[in-house]
Structure formats: C-alpha cells, structure tokens
Tab-separated table of C-alpha atoms and ligand atoms in Angstrom:
chain	number	residue	atom	x	y	z
E	14	MET	CA	-0.040	-0.359	0.067
E	15	ALA	CA	1.744	3.235	-0.754
E	16	ALA	CA	1.995	5.965	1.860
E	17	SER	CA	-0.274	8.986	1.971
E	18	THR	CA	0.494	11.212	-0.100
E	19	SER	CA	-1.895	14.269	1.373
E	20	ARG	CA	-2.386	15.560	4.317
E	21	PHE	CA	-5.856	13.519	4.636
E	22	ASP	CA	-5.559	9.791	5.299
E	23	PRO	CA	-7.894	7.160	5.037
E	24	LEU	CA	-6.475	4.906	7.492
E	25	THR	CA	-6.794	7.511	10.580
E	26	ASP	CA	-9.249	10.235	9.217
E	27	ILE	CA	-12.492	7.863	8.668
E	28	PRO	CA	-14.161	7.558	11.902
E	29	ASP	CA	-15.294	4.160	13.008
E	30	LEU	CA	-18.254	3.018	10.553
E	31	HIS	CA	-19.437	-0.418	12.613
E	32	GLY	CA	-23.012	-0.275	11.966
E	33	ARG	CA	-22.894	1.521	8.887
E	34	VAL	CA	-24.559	-0.182	6.075
E	35	ALA	CA	-22.361	0.343	2.257
E	36	ILE	CA	-22.611	-0.329	-1.503
E	37	VAL	CA	-19.473	-0.151	-3.936
E	38	THR	CA	-21.109	-1.037	-7.035
E	39	GLY	CA	-18.126	-1.752	-9.845
E	40	ALA	CA	-15.828	-3.072	-6.604
E	41	ASN	CA	-13.660	-5.940	-8.184
E	42	ALA	CA	-11.065	-3.625	-8.934
E	43	GLY	CA	-9.295	-0.516	-8.877
E	44	ILE	CA	-10.869	2.246	-6.953
E	45	GLY	CA	-14.127	0.231	-6.445
E	46	LEU	CA	-11.908	-1.952	-4.740
E	47	TYR	CA	-10.213	0.583	-2.505
E	48	THR	CA	-12.941	2.129	-1.846
E	49	VAL	CA	-14.580	-1.105	0.100
E	50	TYR	CA	-11.389	-1.605	1.822
E	51	PHE	CA	-11.050	1.751	3.801
E	52	LEU	CA	-14.631	0.803	4.038
E	53	ALA	CA	-14.598	-1.857	5.569
E	54	LYS	CA	-11.253	-1.326	7.338
E	55	ARG	CA	-13.036	0.907	9.391
E	56	GLY	CA	-16.269	-1.821	10.043
E	57	ALA	CA	-18.617	-0.574	7.607
E	58	LYS	CA	-20.715	-3.726	6.248
E	59	VAL	CA	-20.021	-3.369	2.686
E	60	TYR	CA	-21.897	-5.083	-0.230
E	61	LEU	CA	-19.436	-5.437	-3.507
E	62	GLY	CA	-21.067	-5.004	-6.656
E	63	ALA	CA	-19.764	-7.617	-9.223
E	64	ARG	CA	-20.748	-9.740	-12.310
E	65	SER	CA	-19.919	-12.751	-10.784
E	66	GLU	CA	-19.185	-14.824	-7.511
E	67	ALA	CA	-15.974	-15.442	-8.517
E	68	LYS	CA	-14.903	-12.048	-8.924
E	69	ALA	CA	-16.545	-10.533	-5.664
E	70	GLN	CA	-14.563	-13.749	-3.708
E	71	ALA	CA	-11.279	-12.831	-5.505
E	72	ALA	CA	-12.107	-9.298	-4.925
E	73	ILE	CA	-12.581	-9.682	-0.626
E	74	ALA	CA	-9.158	-12.266	-1.240
E	75	ARG	CA	-7.177	-9.231	-2.249
E	76	LEU	CA	-8.576	-7.179	0.308
E	77	ARG	CA	-7.921	-9.681	3.231
E	78	GLU	CA	-4.238	-9.832	2.050
E	79	GLU	CA	-3.790	-6.078	2.436
E	80	GLY	CA	-5.054	-6.932	5.096
E	81	LEU	CA	-8.074	-5.941	7.075
E	82	GLY	CA	-7.410	-5.665	10.343
E	83	GLU	CA	-9.501	-6.628	13.563
E	84	ASP	CA	-12.129	-3.997	13.071
E	85	GLU	CA	-13.143	-6.161	9.370
E	86	GLY	CA	-16.414	-4.947	8.604
E	87	GLU	CA	-18.680	-7.652	6.894
E	88	LEU	CA	-18.148	-8.610	2.791
E	89	VAL	CA	-20.859	-9.470	0.888
E	90	TRP	CA	-21.266	-10.070	-2.471
E	91	LEU	CA	-24.362	-8.225	-4.332
E	92	ASP	CA	-24.964	-9.260	-7.729
E	93	ILE	CA	-24.997	-6.794	-9.941
E	94	ASP	CA	-24.391	-6.581	-14.103
E	95	LEU	CA	-25.028	-3.523	-15.101
E	96	SER	CA	-24.869	-3.628	-18.715
E	97	ASP	CA	-28.774	-4.908	-17.922
E	98	PRO	CA	-30.840	-2.371	-15.934
E	99	ARG	CA	-33.805	-4.941	-15.297
E	100	LYS	CA	-30.610	-6.551	-13.432
E	101	ALA	CA	-29.810	-3.896	-12.231
E	102	LYS	CA	-33.493	-2.786	-11.069
E	103	GLN	CA	-33.290	-6.367	-9.293
E	104	ALA	CA	-30.014	-6.011	-7.683
E	105	ALA	CA	-31.084	-2.889	-5.474
E	106	ARG	CA	-34.998	-4.736	-4.531
E	107	TRP	CA	-32.670	-7.374	-3.367
E	108	PHE	CA	-30.598	-5.454	-1.344
E	109	MET	CA	-33.955	-3.863	0.639
E	110	GLU	CA	-34.986	-7.421	0.871
E	111	ARG	CA	-32.328	-7.980	3.343
E	112	GLU	CA	-31.077	-4.722	4.653
E	113	VAL	CA	-33.626	-1.835	6.426
E	114	ARG	CA	-30.318	1.266	6.051
E	115	LEU	CA	-28.082	2.418	3.578
E	116	ASP	CA	-25.607	4.746	4.365
E	117	ILE	CA	-23.413	5.000	1.730
E	118	LEU	CA	-23.714	4.247	-2.318
E	119	GLY	CA	-20.413	4.539	-4.321
E	120	ASP	CA	-21.020	4.331	-7.974
E	121	PRO	CA	-17.530	3.856	-9.686
E	122	THR	CA	-19.442	3.039	-13.382
E	123	SER	CA	-19.324	4.530	-16.729
E	124	SER	CA	-22.720	4.153	-18.178
E	125	HIS	CA	-26.037	5.219	-17.666
E	126	ILE	CA	-29.163	3.542	-17.649
E	127	SER	CA	-28.602	0.779	-15.180
E	128	PRO	CA	-26.974	2.949	-12.676
E	129	TYR	CA	-29.842	5.141	-12.746
E	130	LEU	CA	-32.512	2.384	-12.219
E	131	PHE	CA	-30.237	1.130	-9.591
E	132	THR	CA	-29.775	4.341	-7.615
E	133	LYS	CA	-33.132	5.416	-8.469
E	134	THR	CA	-34.446	1.753	-6.861
E	135	LEU	CA	-32.397	2.205	-3.618
E	136	LEU	CA	-33.942	5.906	-2.800
E	137	PRO	CA	-36.258	4.549	-0.046
E	138	VAL	CA	-34.005	3.298	1.819
E	139	LEU	CA	-31.481	5.939	1.337
E	140	ARG	CA	-33.903	8.245	2.667
E	141	ARG	CA	-35.317	5.906	5.642
E	142	THR	CA	-31.442	5.857	6.392
E	143	ALA	CA	-31.337	9.621	6.602
E	144	LEU	CA	-34.582	10.236	8.942
E	145	GLN	CA	-32.746	7.747	11.604
E	146	PRO	CA	-30.757	9.449	15.209
E	147	ASP	CA	-26.701	10.422	13.946
E	148	SER	CA	-27.503	9.506	10.409
E	149	ASP	CA	-24.960	11.053	7.850
E	150	VAL	CA	-26.134	9.275	4.094
E	151	ARG	CA	-23.453	10.162	1.030
E	152	ILE	CA	-23.729	9.340	-2.636
E	153	VAL	CA	-21.039	9.112	-4.274
E	154	ASN	CA	-20.675	9.458	-8.411
E	155	LEU	CA	-17.531	8.686	-9.986
E	156	THR	CA	-16.865	11.434	-12.498
E	157	SER	CA	-13.627	13.021	-14.382
E	158	VAL	CA	-11.997	16.265	-14.955
E	159	LEU	CA	-12.427	14.866	-18.408
E	160	HIS	CA	-16.001	15.879	-18.036
E	161	ARG	CA	-14.290	19.458	-19.564
E	162	TRP	CA	-14.266	17.219	-22.330
E	163	ALA	CA	-17.592	17.400	-23.725
E	164	LYS	CA	-18.052	19.939	-26.390
E	165	LYS	CA	-21.854	21.379	-26.868
E	166	PRO	CA	-23.812	18.219	-25.168
E	167	ARG	CA	-26.826	17.631	-25.414
E	168	TYR	CA	-29.466	15.527	-23.353
E	169	ASP	CA	-32.873	16.035	-24.147
E	170	SER	CA	-33.626	13.570	-26.596
E	171	LEU	CA	-32.738	9.841	-26.697
E	172	GLU	CA	-31.095	10.696	-30.242
E	173	ALA	CA	-28.516	13.380	-28.218
E	174	PHE	CA	-27.968	10.691	-26.295
E	175	ASN	CA	-27.170	7.999	-28.902
E	176	GLN	CA	-25.445	10.481	-30.796
E	177	ASP	CA	-22.766	8.660	-33.221
E	178	PHE	CA	-19.451	10.450	-31.748
E	179	GLY	CA	-17.787	8.114	-34.639
E	180	THR	CA	-14.346	6.187	-34.225
E	181	SER	CA	-11.101	8.839	-33.818
E	182	ALA	CA	-9.457	8.936	-31.027
E	183	ASN	CA	-11.114	12.396	-29.923
E	184	ALA	CA	-15.044	11.364	-30.567
E	185	GLU	CA	-13.929	8.244	-27.705
E	186	PHE	CA	-12.865	11.509	-25.788
E	187	ASN	CA	-16.047	13.215	-26.450
E	188	LEU	CA	-17.773	10.501	-25.848
E	189	TYR	CA	-16.585	9.861	-22.078
E	190	GLY	CA	-16.194	13.854	-21.519
E	191	TYR	CA	-20.083	12.941	-21.924
E	192	THR	CA	-20.764	10.557	-19.585
E	193	LYS	CA	-18.681	12.343	-17.121
E	194	LEU	CA	-20.201	15.160	-17.488
E	195	ALA	CA	-23.654	13.353	-16.673
E	196	ASN	CA	-22.276	11.953	-13.335
E	197	ILE	CA	-21.771	15.728	-12.555
E	198	LEU	CA	-25.182	17.136	-13.912
E	199	TRP	CA	-26.780	14.110	-12.209
E	200	THR	CA	-25.597	14.557	-8.549
E	201	SER	CA	-26.301	17.997	-8.743
E	202	LYS	CA	-29.340	17.401	-9.772
E	203	LEU	CA	-29.938	14.754	-6.721
E	204	GLN	CA	-28.982	16.941	-4.356
E	205	ARG	CA	-31.759	19.766	-5.188
E	206	LEU	CA	-33.714	17.219	-4.909
E	207	PHE	CA	-33.103	16.129	-1.485
E	208	ASP	CA	-33.158	19.689	-0.374
E	209	MET	CA	-36.159	20.480	-1.472
E	210	GLU	CA	-37.513	17.567	0.728
E	211	LYS	CA	-34.967	19.027	3.300
E	212	CYS	CA	-33.428	15.563	3.340
E	213	PRO	CA	-30.135	15.759	4.735
E	214	ILE	CA	-28.522	12.766	2.515
E	215	ILE	CA	-25.250	14.269	0.749
E	216	THR	CA	-24.187	13.584	-3.173
E	217	VAL	CA	-21.064	14.461	-4.032
E	218	ALA	CA	-19.145	13.790	-7.716
E	219	VAL	CA	-15.431	12.639	-7.353
E	220	HIS	CA	-12.682	13.067	-9.631
E	221	PRO	CA	-10.141	10.306	-8.197
E	222	GLY	CA	-7.053	11.808	-9.844
E	223	LYS	CA	-4.773	10.341	-12.561
E	224	VAL	CA	-4.785	6.252	-11.900
E	225	LEU	CA	-2.973	4.565	-13.191
E	226	SER	CA	-4.731	1.473	-13.056
E	227	GLU	CA	-4.575	-2.493	-13.734
E	228	GLY	CA	-5.197	-2.343	-16.971
E	229	ASN	CA	-2.895	0.826	-17.819
E	230	VAL	CA	0.041	-1.057	-16.335
E	231	ARG	CA	-0.948	-4.196	-18.507
E	232	THR	CA	-0.924	-2.234	-21.800
E	233	LEU	CA	2.554	-0.826	-21.082
E	234	MET	CA	3.618	-4.203	-19.835
E	235	ARG	CA	3.076	-5.135	-23.620
E	236	LEU	CA	5.622	-2.300	-25.688
E	237	PRO	CA	8.961	-2.730	-25.864
E	238	MET	CA	10.603	-2.068	-22.600
E	239	GLY	CA	7.143	-2.229	-20.688
E	240	ARG	CA	8.783	-2.340	-16.579
E	241	ALA	CA	10.425	1.034	-17.862
E	242	TRP	CA	7.234	2.922	-19.059
E	243	VAL	CA	5.241	1.553	-15.826
E	244	TRP	CA	8.080	2.821	-13.805
E	245	ALA	CA	7.802	6.298	-15.771
E	246	ALA	CA	3.945	6.402	-15.276
E	247	SER	CA	4.158	5.873	-11.720
E	248	GLN	CA	5.953	8.911	-11.147
E	249	PHE	CA	3.254	11.145	-12.447
E	250	PHE	CA	-0.008	8.870	-11.862
E	251	LEU	CA	-1.757	8.098	-8.481
E	252	THR	CA	-2.108	4.270	-7.309
E	253	SER	CA	-5.355	2.607	-7.400
E	254	ALA	CA	-5.386	3.046	-3.311
E	255	GLU	CA	-4.570	6.827	-3.757
E	256	GLY	CA	-7.245	6.877	-6.069
E	257	ALA	CA	-10.070	6.221	-3.720
E	258	TYR	CA	-8.762	8.603	-1.202
E	259	THR	CA	-10.707	11.561	-2.832
E	260	SER	CA	-13.893	9.101	-2.918
E	261	ILE	CA	-13.721	7.871	0.552
E	262	PHE	CA	-13.080	11.469	1.678
E	263	ALA	CA	-16.528	12.251	0.047
E	264	ALA	CA	-18.179	8.761	1.077
E	265	ALA	CA	-16.740	9.521	5.125
E	266	SER	CA	-14.949	11.671	6.374
E	267	PRO	CA	-15.983	13.405	9.257
E	268	MET	CA	-15.800	17.111	7.453
E	269	VAL	CA	-18.429	17.213	5.319
E	270	LYS	CA	-20.670	16.165	7.627
E	271	GLU	CA	-19.877	19.579	9.379
E	272	ARG	CA	-19.952	21.332	6.930
E	273	PRO	CA	-22.579	20.625	4.394
E	274	GLU	CA	-22.854	23.481	2.205
E	275	GLU	CA	-19.741	23.912	1.198
E	276	TYR	CA	-19.938	20.036	-0.581
E	277	LYS	CA	-23.849	19.272	-1.146
E	278	GLY	CA	-23.766	18.589	-4.580
E	279	LYS	CA	-20.331	19.583	-5.112
E	280	TYR	CA	-17.390	18.414	-7.798
E	281	MET	CA	-14.555	17.203	-5.589
E	282	VAL	CA	-10.699	16.192	-6.711
E	283	PRO	CA	-7.978	15.227	-4.823
E	284	PHE	CA	-7.858	15.155	-2.118
E	285	GLY	CA	-11.152	16.459	-0.542
E	286	ARG	CA	-10.837	19.548	-2.847
E	287	ILE	CA	-14.139	21.203	-3.914
E	288	GLU	CA	-12.892	22.753	-7.886
E	289	THR	CA	-15.715	24.118	-10.162
E	290	PRO	CA	-16.605	21.835	-12.858
E	291	SER	CA	-16.878	22.862	-16.322
E	292	ILE	CA	-19.415	25.416	-17.436
E	293	TYR	CA	-22.092	22.911	-19.026
E	294	ALA	CA	-21.462	20.692	-15.372
E	295	GLN	CA	-22.858	23.632	-13.792
E	296	SER	CA	-25.652	23.746	-15.981
E	297	ASP	CA	-29.224	23.647	-14.710
E	298	ALA	CA	-31.478	23.458	-18.099
E	299	LEU	CA	-28.998	20.543	-18.491
E	300	ALA	CA	-29.346	18.374	-16.010
E	301	GLU	CA	-33.156	19.216	-15.937
E	302	ASP	CA	-32.654	17.399	-19.486
E	303	LEU	CA	-30.895	14.450	-18.755
E	304	TRP	CA	-33.428	13.703	-15.797
E	305	GLN	CA	-36.535	13.917	-18.386
E	306	THR	CA	-34.745	12.241	-20.700
E	307	THR	CA	-34.033	9.423	-18.613
E	308	GLU	CA	-36.793	8.869	-16.936
E	309	GLN	CA	-38.607	8.642	-20.821
E	310	VAL	CA	-36.403	5.933	-21.973
E	311	ILE	CA	-36.843	4.078	-18.546
E	312	ALA	CA	-40.755	4.875	-19.768
E	313	ASP	CA	-40.615	4.085	-23.313
E	314	PHE	CA	-38.952	0.785	-22.234
E	315	GLY	CA	-40.887	0.158	-19.570
E	316	PHE	CA	-37.678	-0.552	-17.192
E	317	ASP	CA	-39.537	0.984	-14.076
E	318	SER	CA	-42.450	-1.383	-14.170
S	429	NAG	C1	-24.274	7.958	-11.303
S	429	NAG	O1	-24.416	8.939	-11.886
S	429	NAG	C2	-24.962	7.885	-13.800
S	429	NAG	C3	-25.388	9.458	-14.333
S	429	NAG	O2	-24.185	9.534	-15.256
S	429	NAG	C4	-26.395	8.219	-12.840
S	429	NAG	O3	-26.898	7.116	-13.440
S	429	NAG	C5	-26.446	7.183	-11.437
S	429	NAG	O4	-27.025	6.709	-10.720
S	429	NAG	C6	-25.402	7.808	-10.464
S	429	NAG	N1	-24.661	6.985	-9.182
S	429	NAG	C7	-25.150	7.549	-7.935
S	429	NAG	C8	-24.523	6.345	-6.886
S	429	NAG	O5	-25.838	8.452	-7.893
C-alpha cells in the first residue's frame, strides 16, 4: 500500500463505521476495490457489486491480503450486472429485502441507464436511513476532470444520448467526457431534490485524480521496455489505493457532515478539495434535460415496472 500523499489519510481520518451499511458498485478492481477496503477497514458492512461470485470472492481475498485488520466489517457479494437495467433494478430490490438501512452508496461505473435505475430504486432506503438518529447518508458518483472534454453536450432526446461520436480518438474522448459530465449533472440534480425535500443526504461527484489502473499497467507492459514505462508512469499517476482517497473522503470524512453547505452536490478533486466544474456541468437546464430524457427512456422501455 502506498504511503499517504496528502494531509488526508483514510486510515486515520475516517470515523468508526460499525453499524453502517455501504454499497460499492464495480468493486472488483481499482478505485472501487480500494473504496471498499477503506470502508471495511473501519467496520462498515460493505456490499461489493460484481458480476460473478468468483469475482467478488477474488476481490475479498485481495482485500484481506492488503490487511483489513481486526475491525473488518462484513463483506457481502452484491450480484449486479450493470449492462442490463432490469438486473440492476433486481439487485436493488434484493438488497432492500435484506437490509433496512443504506448509509453510503458509491458508484464508480460509467454507464448511465442501469446505474440510474439502481440508485433510483434504492432512494427509499437511503431516505429512511437519513431519518435515523445520527445518520450521515452520502451518495458518491465517480466522474473525471475529462468531463471538460464534452463539446456542445445535449441530453434532450434519446438521439442526443445515443449520438454517434464516430471512432476517432477525439470522438472517444468526447463520448467519455459526455458520460462523465452526466455524472456531475446527475449529482447536482439529485442534491437539489434532496434539498427540496429537506432530506439531509449529501451527494458528491468525485474526480479521483489520474490513476494508473491495472488495465493501464497491462497495456504498458505489452510495450517494448514495458517495465520502464510502468515505472515512468508511476511517477506521475496515483495508485488505485490513492485514487480511492477522494471517494472515501466524500463518502465518510466527518468534515463533509460538519460543513454540508460546502460539499453538497459539488465536484470534488484530490484529495477532498471542491473545484468548479465546467460551465456545462453547472447548467441546471442540462441537468433537467438529462433527468427528463432518462425518465422517458425508462418509461418507453418499461424498465420501471
Ligand atoms: C451516477 O451518475 C449516473 C449519471 O450519469 C447515474 O445514472 C447514477 O445513478 C449515479 N450513481 C449514483 C450512485 O448516484
């Protein structure tokens, strides 16, 4: 495990989380995995979203290898397939049959409709938890500084959603930016809903920093002198564990609860700093379009029944 690179150290700055329940989707590698690590280390019961039990068990084994310590919270596999909206919804229902509370929902995935349905289905249990004494409910959505790449974004129709970005590298960046912009817009919209209901849930969109993922390492290793490339890259990039610092700050730092007005619905960068996102990410109109179109798509495809 890498040494702490900031004043924020998840190993010491996160309060005891016994009695809290968390879900992390996409938990079998990278930032998701290490987010689970820090939560479980402080005693939270964590549901790890993964597509197969084998993947979840392998993740749990890796976490134990890192050393979860004697406070280790319970780790449970959440059977979720985020390529299928219906299954995403089923997973949320399954969870709600087993648990009466949900304190932390973390979402490092990149698609839109399935995570939308998943989160939406969980809203009742999140709201109920927020009414409990001493509750501190947070929703963390992973975004990226690359949301700034989205050029002339539109979310006002299904066509806009599915727009053909082509296949050039530039187009791929644009698509990525578009998705990451959606994460920020969604976060701010969701926060406005909670605020209107006077519900104390806090939502945050997190840019984890530039992380050298395991996938990146594998790609570099395939190059001539792969090892040297990996070493060079590691001088500029964060490890996956460090990549989880900002998520864990958003999910569990007491500072966020102490100063909600500073953090609610905001865009957070390493390590726990609030930054102003792109001009599009601040647009209420775009957030509204995204919301309405998503609702429409879900209704049209009958996913909500
Ligand atoms: C994250 O943002 C996406 C919108 O791009 C949304 O569908 C998803 O539900 C969000 N996840 C959480 C946990 O709020």
